Amino acid sequence: KNKIMSDELCDIGLWGLAVMGQNFALNMASHGFKVCVGNRTVSKVDLTVQRAKNEGDLPLVGASDVKEFVSKLSKPRKIVILVMAGKPVDDTIANISEHLDKGDVIIDGGNEWYPNSIRRAAELEPKGIMFVGMGISGGEEGARNGPSLMPGGPKEAYDLIEPIITKCAAQVSDGSCTGYLGPIGAGNYVKMVHNGIEYGDMQLIAEVYDVLKKLTGMSNGEMSTLFNEWNKGDLNSYLIEITATILAKKDDLTGVGDVVDYVLDKTGMKGTGRWTVQEAAEQSVAAPTIAAALDARYISGRKDERVKAAKVLNAVPDLTSVDKEQIIDDLRAALYACKVCSYAQGMNIIQAASDKKGWDVDLSLCAQLWKGGCIIRAELLQKIQDALASDSSLKNLMVDPGFANELNVRSLPWRRIVSLAIASGIPCPAMSASLCYFDSYRRESLPANLVQAQRDFFGGHTYERTDREGKFHTAWTDAHKDIGNVNDRVAGET
């Protein structure tokens, strides 16, 4: 008697009703899909159902437990879970999968370490349940109005959810900000790198803010106006936009001054930036902009130590007097150039992992689905998409003819502003790391020859020569002996 008529069954289910989960469920319902929601705490189910009624009597129903939740879904069942990463995901999958059948699909929409998604897919495979790891970017607002969705999993599973996520994702001029990224793990990986680029972008903007504040004496209001102006040109992006809004916000607790001046200078993190830097090392890809941004967060967290250090490490130079308008123009050019470097590093990490794991990720698709809905959405991404689409074998964004010209033109102001900041005792780790990345990559010859010679000196690691093929070892001093077969010495090196 409890059997639900087929026309009453829901198109998709969503389990996990924190604000992100509520908003994404309402997003799907707003696009005409019938949604069933569930949560460990039933009160949030009632809240979401009431929100659906208040926001236009949307086609959304609730369930009081997992069994009822699954029973309200049409087959093959499609279930999005949005719970805290780690053990809560495993527990939720275990509870839900008890009631699923072969051919059903579970989609994890959290920020998850990609090996966990690969493991979960393998654990569900014997039951015939398909698993998709889908990165979601855009925050609470994006979840409700259209996020960037980055799915990876079996193509069969993607085809089942594609009609839903294509409509619910952010929409830009050339389509939806979602698409099939590859097998399980690929979606989580692309979202992880997205977050790493986000770390870099945020740190670069913070460094620009610091230089403007310290060297030009601009007020928060003046900086807000400047960022609004920049947001009308080639720096147009979500992060520039919200920076302008943040700097203009008055403090409503004290009624005195601006909120940003009361915010403690300690930046939190949830781990995706660290994962990105770890993966860059794992794939032997240089990502100095992202790494510098991560290091800046670590240093910011040592607030008590910095307060004490400020009293003893006081060799601060006099601030250099430079034309205010020159500083502003140089910062704009440098910020754009640094952003190109950050995206180049992120794309190279994805490409290296894709090649190694056989994912066949389309980098131009990554750029497209980041153009709307997500935190790193920016006008720059259209150029990136075009560059990658026109040359799928492009080794680095910086050598695309268009970007190469833009970086070359901005090189002088970029150098000026980094030099000025350093000379003035203002840390600019991400900007300077980006410039060093650019300079290292454009150098036909690097001092790596000396480093390799040192390796051969103390470890007999051999070296290659510029004038002939093969591996070589030198008896650098009388104490050095013959090392035998040089090829055996370097077995396993990359």
Tab-separated table of C-alpha atoms in Angstrom:
chain	number	residue	atom	x	y	z
A	1	LYS	CA	0.000	0.000	0.000
A	2	ASN	CA	3.027	2.242	0.337
A	3	LYS	CA	3.992	1.910	-3.302
A	4	ILE	CA	4.326	5.312	-4.967
A	5	MET	CA	2.764	5.821	-8.392
A	6	SER	CA	5.405	6.266	-11.139
A	7	ASP	CA	4.173	9.738	-12.077
A	8	GLU	CA	4.759	10.834	-8.476
A	9	LEU	CA	8.385	9.698	-8.400
A	10	CYS	CA	11.148	12.286	-8.369
A	11	ASP	CA	13.719	12.862	-11.103
A	12	ILE	CA	16.622	13.204	-8.672
A	13	GLY	CA	17.389	13.107	-4.974
A	14	LEU	CA	19.678	15.263	-2.877
A	15	TRP	CA	20.943	14.182	0.535
A	16	GLY	CA	22.665	16.699	2.816
A	17	LEU	CA	20.891	19.956	3.517
A	18	ALA	CA	23.395	22.494	4.718
A	19	VAL	CA	22.885	25.760	2.825
A	20	MET	CA	24.777	24.508	-0.274
A	21	GLY	CA	22.588	21.397	-0.413
A	22	GLN	CA	19.371	23.321	0.097
A	23	ASN	CA	20.275	25.817	-2.596
A	24	PHE	CA	21.311	23.212	-5.165
A	25	ALA	CA	18.106	21.239	-4.544
A	26	LEU	CA	16.071	24.414	-5.067
A	27	ASN	CA	18.099	25.178	-8.198
A	28	MET	CA	17.178	21.807	-9.715
A	29	ALA	CA	13.542	22.240	-8.729
A	30	SER	CA	13.522	25.738	-10.256
A	31	HIS	CA	14.414	24.170	-13.596
A	32	GLY	CA	11.381	21.904	-13.517
A	33	PHE	CA	12.977	18.744	-12.125
A	34	LYS	CA	11.098	17.026	-9.317
A	35	VAL	CA	13.484	16.716	-6.375
A	36	CYS	CA	13.368	14.631	-3.209
A	37	VAL	CA	15.535	15.848	-0.318
A	38	GLY	CA	16.795	14.097	2.779
A	39	ASN	CA	19.054	14.839	5.706
A	40	ARG	CA	20.266	13.216	8.898
A	41	THR	CA	18.472	16.002	10.816
A	42	VAL	CA	14.850	15.991	9.653
A	43	SER	CA	14.253	19.624	10.659
A	44	LYS	CA	16.374	20.714	7.693
A	45	VAL	CA	14.165	18.665	5.396
A	46	ASP	CA	11.121	20.561	6.646
A	47	LEU	CA	12.974	23.870	6.210
A	48	THR	CA	13.918	23.060	2.604
A	49	VAL	CA	10.386	21.947	1.733
A	50	GLN	CA	9.069	25.213	3.164
A	51	ARG	CA	11.648	27.210	1.187
A	52	ALA	CA	10.503	25.467	-1.998
A	53	LYS	CA	6.918	26.463	-1.244
A	54	ASN	CA	7.917	30.066	-0.462
A	55	GLU	CA	10.125	30.417	-3.548
A	56	GLY	CA	7.424	29.606	-6.087
A	57	ASP	CA	5.802	26.347	-4.999
A	58	LEU	CA	8.685	24.404	-6.544
A	59	PRO	CA	8.425	20.629	-7.241
A	60	LEU	CA	10.353	19.472	-4.163
A	61	VAL	CA	9.375	16.899	-1.554
A	62	GLY	CA	11.043	15.637	1.603
A	63	ALA	CA	11.758	12.262	3.152
A	64	SER	CA	12.135	11.400	6.820
A	65	ASP	CA	14.694	8.610	6.396
A	66	VAL	CA	16.956	6.964	3.810
A	67	LYS	CA	14.501	4.194	2.902
A	68	GLU	CA	11.669	6.645	2.210
A	69	PHE	CA	14.097	8.926	0.353
A	70	VAL	CA	15.163	6.188	-2.061
A	71	SER	CA	11.595	4.943	-2.519
A	72	LYS	CA	10.555	8.331	-3.899
A	73	LEU	CA	13.071	8.289	-6.771
A	74	SER	CA	12.463	7.098	-10.314
A	75	LYS	CA	14.789	4.405	-11.716
A	76	PRO	CA	17.600	4.464	-12.493
A	77	ARG	CA	17.954	6.516	-9.332
A	78	LYS	CA	20.160	9.579	-9.365
A	79	ILE	CA	21.290	10.879	-5.963
A	80	VAL	CA	23.466	13.902	-5.197
A	81	ILE	CA	25.100	13.880	-1.783
A	82	LEU	CA	26.406	17.101	-0.255
A	83	VAL	CA	27.860	16.283	3.139
A	84	MET	CA	31.173	17.000	4.833
A	85	ALA	CA	34.136	15.370	3.048
A	86	GLY	CA	35.772	12.284	4.505
A	87	LYS	CA	34.030	9.765	6.767
A	88	PRO	CA	30.575	11.417	6.542
A	89	VAL	CA	30.633	10.732	2.787
A	90	ASP	CA	31.536	7.067	3.342
A	91	ASP	CA	28.803	6.698	5.984
A	92	THR	CA	26.201	8.350	3.751
A	93	ILE	CA	27.119	6.158	0.771
A	94	ALA	CA	26.929	3.039	2.953
A	95	ASN	CA	23.471	3.954	4.247
A	96	ILE	CA	22.028	4.912	0.876
A	97	SER	CA	23.602	2.126	-1.206
A	98	GLU	CA	21.836	-0.525	0.910
A	99	HIS	CA	18.617	0.493	-0.820
A	100	LEU	CA	19.942	0.971	-4.377
A	101	ASP	CA	19.972	-1.307	-7.395
A	102	LYS	CA	22.306	-1.966	-10.279
A	103	GLY	CA	22.391	1.003	-12.649
A	104	ASP	CA	21.675	3.629	-9.999
A	105	VAL	CA	23.997	6.633	-9.693
A	106	ILE	CA	25.471	8.419	-6.671
A	107	ILE	CA	26.997	11.843	-7.286
A	108	ASP	CA	29.262	13.299	-4.588
A	109	GLY	CA	29.232	17.088	-4.908
A	110	GLY	CA	31.716	17.869	-2.135
A	111	ASN	CA	35.343	19.011	-2.211
A	112	GLU	CA	36.878	15.556	-2.046
A	113	TRP	CA	40.442	14.291	-2.413
A	114	TYR	CA	40.246	12.498	-5.765
A	115	PRO	CA	41.754	9.141	-4.626
A	116	ASN	CA	38.794	8.827	-2.234
A	117	SER	CA	36.383	9.102	-5.160
A	118	ILE	CA	38.330	6.459	-7.081
A	119	ARG	CA	38.189	4.169	-4.019
A	120	ARG	CA	34.462	4.697	-3.534
A	121	ALA	CA	33.727	3.970	-7.184
A	122	ALA	CA	35.660	0.705	-6.897
A	123	GLU	CA	33.751	-0.261	-3.743
A	124	LEU	CA	30.377	0.376	-5.396
A	125	GLU	CA	31.247	-1.303	-8.690
A	126	PRO	CA	30.513	-4.900	-7.531
A	127	LYS	CA	26.969	-3.774	-6.698
A	128	GLY	CA	26.577	-2.217	-10.140
A	129	ILE	CA	26.109	1.244	-8.617
A	130	MET	CA	27.814	3.996	-10.597
A	131	PHE	CA	29.682	6.769	-8.803
A	132	VAL	CA	30.409	10.316	-9.990
A	133	GLY	CA	32.679	12.829	-8.270
A	134	MET	CA	31.403	16.280	-9.205
A	135	GLY	CA	33.127	19.479	-8.119
A	136	ILE	CA	30.730	22.373	-7.502
A	137	SER	CA	31.991	25.950	-7.479
A	138	GLY	CA	30.148	29.183	-6.904
A	139	GLY	CA	29.405	29.120	-3.206
A	140	GLU	CA	25.920	29.308	-1.806
A	141	GLU	CA	24.757	31.854	-4.380
A	142	GLY	CA	26.090	29.807	-7.277
A	143	ALA	CA	24.463	26.637	-5.974
A	144	ARG	CA	21.078	28.374	-6.077
A	145	ASN	CA	21.386	30.375	-9.296
A	146	GLY	CA	23.825	28.355	-11.410
A	147	PRO	CA	27.214	26.978	-10.364
A	148	SER	CA	30.125	25.594	-12.328
A	149	LEU	CA	29.792	21.807	-12.259
A	150	MET	CA	32.802	19.544	-12.835
A	151	PRO	CA	31.752	15.877	-13.115
A	152	GLY	CA	33.997	12.871	-13.549
A	153	GLY	CA	32.836	9.256	-13.664
A	154	PRO	CA	31.431	6.588	-16.009
A	155	LYS	CA	30.167	8.118	-19.249
A	156	GLU	CA	26.959	6.095	-18.834
A	157	ALA	CA	26.351	7.792	-15.477
A	158	TYR	CA	27.152	11.224	-16.912
A	159	ASP	CA	24.634	10.697	-19.713
A	160	LEU	CA	21.939	9.998	-17.114
A	161	ILE	CA	22.573	13.212	-15.175
A	162	GLU	CA	23.543	15.420	-18.128
A	163	PRO	CA	20.042	16.784	-18.885
A	164	ILE	CA	19.748	17.940	-15.273
A	165	ILE	CA	23.184	19.422	-14.657
A	166	THR	CA	23.336	21.131	-18.064
A	167	LYS	CA	20.199	23.118	-17.206
A	168	CYS	CA	21.187	23.802	-13.601
A	169	ALA	CA	24.755	24.948	-14.230
A	170	ALA	CA	25.667	28.561	-14.928
A	171	GLN	CA	24.985	29.608	-18.508
A	172	VAL	CA	27.374	31.669	-20.638
A	173	SER	CA	27.228	32.839	-24.253
A	174	ASP	CA	28.561	29.588	-25.696
A	175	GLY	CA	26.783	27.123	-23.457
A	176	SER	CA	26.498	25.624	-20.025
A	177	CYS	CA	29.328	25.709	-17.468
A	178	THR	CA	29.542	21.953	-17.191
A	179	GLY	CA	30.621	19.030	-19.333
A	180	TYR	CA	32.091	15.553	-19.187
A	181	LEU	CA	35.650	15.804	-17.848
A	182	GLY	CA	36.559	12.123	-17.880
A	183	PRO	CA	36.578	8.996	-15.689
A	184	ILE	CA	36.167	8.940	-11.931
A	185	GLY	CA	38.654	11.260	-10.238
A	186	ALA	CA	38.913	13.710	-13.138
A	187	GLY	CA	36.102	15.956	-11.906
A	188	ASN	CA	37.478	16.160	-8.372
A	189	TYR	CA	40.940	16.828	-9.771
A	190	VAL	CA	39.796	19.717	-11.964
A	191	LYS	CA	37.882	21.216	-9.016
A	192	MET	CA	40.958	20.841	-6.808
A	193	VAL	CA	43.110	22.747	-9.306
A	194	HIS	CA	40.336	25.330	-9.713
A	195	ASN	CA	40.678	25.945	-5.970
A	196	GLY	CA	44.463	26.152	-6.253
A	197	ILE	CA	44.135	28.835	-8.934
A	198	GLU	CA	41.633	30.539	-6.643
A	199	TYR	CA	44.272	30.600	-3.864
A	200	GLY	CA	46.723	32.258	-6.235
A	201	ASP	CA	44.212	34.792	-7.520
A	202	MET	CA	43.133	35.824	-4.022
A	203	GLN	CA	46.724	36.242	-2.837
A	204	LEU	CA	47.643	38.315	-5.884
A	205	ILE	CA	44.721	40.663	-5.242
A	206	ALA	CA	45.700	40.893	-1.563
A	207	GLU	CA	49.249	41.883	-2.554
A	208	VAL	CA	47.914	44.569	-4.890
A	209	TYR	CA	45.738	45.867	-2.034
A	210	ASP	CA	48.762	45.926	0.283
A	211	VAL	CA	50.908	47.914	-2.169
A	212	LEU	CA	48.077	50.373	-2.840
A	213	LYS	CA	47.504	50.854	0.878
A	214	LYS	CA	51.164	51.140	1.909
A	215	LEU	CA	52.694	52.997	-1.039
A	216	THR	CA	49.901	55.200	-2.353
A	217	GLY	CA	47.996	55.805	0.873
A	218	MET	CA	44.680	55.148	-0.862
A	219	SER	CA	41.651	54.754	1.398
A	220	ASN	CA	39.441	51.686	1.258
A	221	GLY	CA	36.836	53.724	-0.582
A	222	GLU	CA	39.342	54.883	-3.174
A	223	MET	CA	40.585	51.326	-3.659
A	224	SER	CA	37.000	50.126	-4.031
A	225	THR	CA	36.459	52.660	-6.803
A	226	LEU	CA	39.691	51.543	-8.484
A	227	PHE	CA	38.764	47.850	-8.359
A	228	ASN	CA	35.335	48.688	-9.776
A	229	GLU	CA	37.072	50.483	-12.637
A	230	TRP	CA	39.429	47.559	-13.229
A	231	ASN	CA	36.434	45.238	-13.274
A	232	LYS	CA	35.195	46.984	-16.433
A	233	GLY	CA	38.288	45.934	-18.428
A	234	ASP	CA	40.650	43.002	-18.907
A	235	LEU	CA	40.692	42.243	-15.151
A	236	ASN	CA	36.926	41.684	-15.067
A	237	SER	CA	36.275	38.814	-12.672
A	238	TYR	CA	34.224	37.697	-9.705
A	239	LEU	CA	37.090	38.160	-7.256
A	240	ILE	CA	37.839	41.715	-8.445
A	241	GLU	CA	34.115	42.477	-8.203
A	242	ILE	CA	33.729	41.239	-4.622
A	243	THR	CA	36.985	42.939	-3.582
A	244	ALA	CA	35.460	46.276	-4.594
A	245	THR	CA	32.337	45.452	-2.575
A	246	ILE	CA	34.316	44.338	0.490
A	247	LEU	CA	36.461	47.479	0.546
A	248	ALA	CA	33.365	49.697	0.431
A	249	LYS	CA	31.514	47.971	3.286
A	250	LYS	CA	31.152	50.051	6.463
A	251	ASP	CA	31.402	48.298	9.839
A	252	ASP	CA	27.915	47.741	11.225
A	253	LEU	CA	29.064	46.511	14.650
A	254	THR	CA	30.886	49.635	15.719
A	255	GLY	CA	29.529	52.142	13.255
A	256	VAL	CA	33.107	53.341	12.824
A	257	GLY	CA	35.292	52.671	9.790
A	258	ASP	CA	35.234	49.741	7.361
A	259	VAL	CA	34.717	46.038	8.055
A	260	VAL	CA	37.921	44.993	6.262
A	261	ASP	CA	40.038	46.896	8.810
A	262	TYR	CA	38.528	44.852	11.646
A	263	VAL	CA	39.089	41.460	9.984
A	264	LEU	CA	41.975	39.576	11.650
A	265	ASP	CA	44.809	38.896	9.202
A	266	LYS	CA	44.681	35.096	9.486
A	267	THR	CA	43.485	33.233	6.393
A	268	GLY	CA	41.748	29.900	6.867
A	269	MET	CA	41.775	26.963	4.456
A	270	LYS	CA	40.142	23.576	3.940
A	271	GLY	CA	42.945	21.748	2.163
A	272	THR	CA	42.349	21.984	-1.588
A	273	GLY	CA	45.197	24.469	-2.074
A	274	ARG	CA	47.576	22.159	-0.245
A	275	TRP	CA	46.379	19.223	-2.360
A	276	THR	CA	47.055	21.229	-5.518
A	277	VAL	CA	50.632	21.996	-4.492
A	278	GLN	CA	51.168	18.362	-3.491
A	279	GLU	CA	49.864	17.238	-6.866
A	280	ALA	CA	52.059	19.745	-8.683
A	281	ALA	CA	55.066	18.134	-6.994
A	282	GLU	CA	53.723	14.649	-7.726
A	283	GLN	CA	53.377	15.524	-11.432
A	284	SER	CA	56.735	17.405	-11.545
A	285	VAL	CA	54.964	20.616	-12.576
A	286	ALA	CA	56.149	24.006	-11.354
A	287	ALA	CA	53.337	25.935	-9.646
A	288	PRO	CA	55.137	28.734	-7.775
A	289	THR	CA	52.237	31.212	-7.789
A	290	ILE	CA	49.898	28.708	-6.149
A	291	ALA	CA	52.620	27.503	-3.760
A	292	ALA	CA	53.415	31.095	-2.736
A	293	ALA	CA	49.739	31.719	-2.020
A	294	LEU	CA	49.616	28.607	0.164
A	295	ASP	CA	52.766	29.649	2.023
A	296	ALA	CA	51.264	33.105	2.582
A	297	ARG	CA	48.284	31.468	4.300
A	298	TYR	CA	50.599	29.422	6.507
A	299	ILE	CA	52.538	32.535	7.551
A	300	SER	CA	49.316	34.479	8.143
A	301	GLY	CA	48.255	31.768	10.587
A	302	ARG	CA	51.281	32.480	12.805
A	303	LYS	CA	49.857	35.776	13.989
A	304	ASP	CA	51.302	35.647	17.520
A	305	GLU	CA	54.772	34.881	16.176
A	306	ARG	CA	54.533	37.738	13.666
A	307	VAL	CA	53.532	40.209	16.374
A	308	LYS	CA	56.676	39.292	18.347
A	309	ALA	CA	58.882	39.222	15.233
A	310	ALA	CA	57.781	42.734	14.276
A	311	LYS	CA	59.495	44.032	17.422
A	312	VAL	CA	62.917	42.554	16.595
A	313	LEU	CA	63.017	42.184	12.798
A	314	ASN	CA	62.694	45.907	12.269
A	315	ALA	CA	65.112	46.587	9.410
A	316	VAL	CA	62.342	48.206	7.373
A	317	PRO	CA	63.482	50.500	4.552
A	318	ASP	CA	61.998	53.928	4.030
A	319	LEU	CA	59.029	53.700	1.683
A	320	THR	CA	60.097	54.783	-1.774
A	321	SER	CA	58.438	57.857	-3.220
A	322	VAL	CA	56.944	56.946	-6.592
A	323	ASP	CA	54.225	58.537	-8.691
A	324	LYS	CA	50.839	57.257	-7.544
A	325	GLU	CA	49.395	56.887	-11.033
A	326	GLN	CA	52.495	54.966	-12.142
A	327	ILE	CA	52.037	52.506	-9.277
A	328	ILE	CA	48.370	51.982	-10.153
A	329	ASP	CA	49.112	51.413	-13.846
A	330	ASP	CA	51.985	49.043	-13.041
A	331	LEU	CA	49.865	47.065	-10.577
A	332	ARG	CA	47.119	46.594	-13.149
A	333	ALA	CA	49.583	45.270	-15.725
A	334	ALA	CA	51.344	43.042	-13.189
A	335	LEU	CA	48.116	41.583	-11.816
A	336	TYR	CA	46.966	40.556	-15.296
A	337	ALA	CA	50.335	38.960	-16.102
A	338	CYS	CA	50.403	37.098	-12.796
A	339	LYS	CA	46.891	35.755	-13.359
A	340	VAL	CA	47.981	34.323	-16.713
A	341	CYS	CA	50.875	32.566	-14.945
A	342	SER	CA	48.563	31.136	-12.283
A	343	TYR	CA	46.154	29.721	-14.886
A	344	ALA	CA	49.092	28.369	-16.896
A	345	GLN	CA	50.360	26.481	-13.855
A	346	GLY	CA	46.916	25.078	-13.055
A	347	MET	CA	46.320	23.899	-16.619
A	348	ASN	CA	49.735	22.237	-16.699
A	349	ILE	CA	48.953	20.303	-13.508
A	350	ILE	CA	45.670	19.042	-14.978
A	351	GLN	CA	47.340	18.118	-18.275
A	352	ALA	CA	50.148	16.197	-16.564
A	353	ALA	CA	47.731	14.206	-14.391
A	354	SER	CA	45.410	13.571	-17.343
A	355	ASP	CA	48.291	12.229	-19.429
A	356	LYS	CA	49.563	10.057	-16.599
A	357	LYS	CA	46.171	8.616	-15.686
A	358	GLY	CA	44.685	8.420	-19.182
A	359	TRP	CA	41.763	10.730	-18.368
A	360	ASP	CA	41.860	12.684	-21.659
A	361	VAL	CA	40.677	15.907	-19.975
A	362	ASP	CA	39.867	18.683	-22.460
A	363	LEU	CA	41.574	21.821	-21.093
A	364	SER	CA	39.509	24.141	-23.271
A	365	LEU	CA	36.385	22.605	-21.678
A	366	CYS	CA	37.856	23.375	-18.230
A	367	ALA	CA	38.187	27.011	-19.270
A	368	GLN	CA	34.619	27.066	-20.572
A	369	LEU	CA	33.031	25.644	-17.447
A	370	TRP	CA	35.015	28.113	-15.294
A	371	LYS	CA	33.665	31.107	-17.241
A	372	GLY	CA	30.463	31.328	-15.215
A	373	GLY	CA	29.099	30.479	-11.796
A	374	CYS	CA	32.429	29.781	-10.124
A	375	ILE	CA	34.779	31.747	-7.886
A	376	ILE	CA	37.515	32.141	-10.530
A	377	ARG	CA	35.199	33.195	-13.350
A	378	ALA	CA	36.888	35.939	-15.323
A	379	GLU	CA	36.931	37.577	-18.740
A	380	LEU	CA	40.443	36.183	-19.158
A	381	LEU	CA	39.020	32.669	-19.421
A	382	GLN	CA	37.559	33.334	-22.880
A	383	LYS	CA	41.074	34.008	-24.175
A	384	ILE	CA	42.323	30.889	-22.393
A	385	GLN	CA	39.539	28.787	-23.911
A	386	ASP	CA	40.285	30.139	-27.383
A	387	ALA	CA	44.037	29.516	-27.027
A	388	LEU	CA	43.564	25.914	-25.859
A	389	ALA	CA	40.882	25.186	-28.460
A	390	SER	CA	43.046	26.479	-31.308
A	391	ASP	CA	46.114	24.473	-30.227
A	392	SER	CA	45.365	21.351	-28.193
A	393	SER	CA	49.108	20.601	-27.995
A	394	LEU	CA	49.942	23.972	-26.408
A	395	LYS	CA	52.601	23.258	-23.787
A	396	ASN	CA	52.052	26.396	-21.751
A	397	LEU	CA	49.545	29.249	-21.983
A	398	MET	CA	52.405	31.751	-21.851
A	399	VAL	CA	53.673	30.736	-25.298
A	400	ASP	CA	50.324	31.191	-27.020
A	401	PRO	CA	51.030	34.081	-29.429
A	402	GLY	CA	48.326	36.284	-27.912
A	403	PHE	CA	49.374	35.719	-24.306
A	404	ALA	CA	53.085	35.916	-25.169
A	405	ASN	CA	52.553	39.382	-26.603
A	406	GLU	CA	50.518	40.511	-23.581
A	407	LEU	CA	53.147	39.229	-21.138
A	408	ASN	CA	56.006	40.827	-23.071
A	409	VAL	CA	54.203	44.186	-23.150
A	410	ARG	CA	53.536	44.011	-19.404
A	411	SER	CA	57.007	42.781	-18.485
A	412	LEU	CA	58.513	46.182	-17.623
A	413	PRO	CA	55.703	47.420	-15.319
A	414	TRP	CA	55.586	43.932	-13.765
A	415	ARG	CA	59.296	44.165	-12.909
A	416	ARG	CA	58.950	47.719	-11.659
A	417	ILE	CA	56.173	46.915	-9.210
A	418	VAL	CA	57.809	43.763	-7.841
A	419	SER	CA	61.111	45.607	-7.415
A	420	LEU	CA	59.351	48.535	-5.743
A	421	ALA	CA	57.476	46.294	-3.319
A	422	ILE	CA	60.627	44.403	-2.347
A	423	ALA	CA	62.643	47.601	-1.961
A	424	SER	CA	59.877	48.978	0.271
A	425	GLY	CA	59.737	45.918	2.506
A	426	ILE	CA	56.268	44.899	1.289
A	427	PRO	CA	55.998	41.120	0.758
A	428	CYS	CA	54.667	40.119	-2.643
A	429	PRO	CA	55.327	36.360	-2.711
A	430	ALA	CA	52.782	35.469	-5.402
A	431	MET	CA	53.649	38.367	-7.715
A	432	SER	CA	57.389	37.768	-7.425
A	433	ALA	CA	56.962	33.990	-7.806
A	434	SER	CA	54.911	34.590	-10.959
A	435	LEU	CA	57.609	36.849	-12.394
A	436	CYS	CA	60.316	34.290	-11.596
A	437	TYR	CA	58.175	31.609	-13.272
A	438	PHE	CA	57.884	33.772	-16.389
A	439	ASP	CA	61.610	34.553	-16.422
A	440	SER	CA	62.632	30.938	-15.820
A	441	TYR	CA	60.353	29.585	-18.551
A	442	ARG	CA	61.515	32.119	-21.136
A	443	ARG	CA	65.235	31.420	-20.510
A	444	GLU	CA	66.897	29.196	-23.075
A	445	SER	CA	69.669	28.543	-20.550
A	446	LEU	CA	69.319	28.254	-16.768
A	447	PRO	CA	71.961	27.764	-14.037
A	448	ALA	CA	70.682	24.207	-13.650
A	449	ASN	CA	73.962	23.068	-15.239
A	450	LEU	CA	75.801	24.004	-12.034
A	451	VAL	CA	73.250	22.220	-9.850
A	452	GLN	CA	73.588	19.063	-11.941
A	453	ALA	CA	77.381	19.322	-11.765
A	454	GLN	CA	77.102	19.520	-7.969
A	455	ARG	CA	74.907	16.402	-7.972
A	456	ASP	CA	77.509	14.574	-10.005
A	457	PHE	CA	80.289	15.795	-7.674
A	458	PHE	CA	78.799	14.538	-4.405
A	459	GLY	CA	76.615	11.683	-5.623
A	460	GLY	CA	77.884	10.524	-8.987
A	461	HIS	CA	74.474	11.263	-10.496
A	462	THR	CA	76.021	11.938	-13.954
A	463	TYR	CA	75.024	14.678	-16.372
A	464	GLU	CA	74.187	15.226	-20.023
A	465	ARG	CA	76.374	17.403	-22.218
A	466	THR	CA	75.556	20.172	-24.684
A	467	ASP	CA	78.004	18.907	-27.321
A	468	ARG	CA	77.259	15.168	-27.489
A	469	GLU	CA	74.708	12.499	-26.604
A	470	GLY	CA	74.855	10.227	-23.585
A	471	LYS	CA	75.375	10.291	-19.817
A	472	PHE	CA	78.702	11.408	-18.362
A	473	HIS	CA	80.538	11.495	-15.046
A	474	THR	CA	83.598	13.554	-14.198
A	475	ALA	CA	86.335	12.771	-11.699
A	476	TRP	CA	86.125	16.277	-10.234
A	477	THR	CA	89.027	15.745	-7.806
A	478	ASP	CA	91.674	13.129	-7.167
A	479	ALA	CA	89.334	11.620	-4.564
A	480	HIS	CA	86.699	10.790	-7.168
A	481	LYS	CA	86.738	7.235	-8.521
A	482	ASP	CA	85.315	5.556	-11.578
A	483	ILE	CA	81.579	4.906	-11.020
A	484	GLY	CA	81.217	2.088	-13.520
A	485	ASN	CA	78.208	1.937	-15.835
A	486	VAL	CA	76.748	5.449	-15.749
A	487	ASN	CA	73.357	4.250	-16.972
A	488	ASP	CA	72.956	2.109	-13.865
A	489	ARG	CA	73.519	5.204	-11.726
A	490	VAL	CA	70.498	7.040	-13.067
A	491	ALA	CA	67.984	4.180	-13.303
A	492	GLY	CA	64.622	5.405	-12.052
A	493	GLU	CA	65.387	9.129	-12.366
A	494	THR	CA	62.957	11.427	-14.161
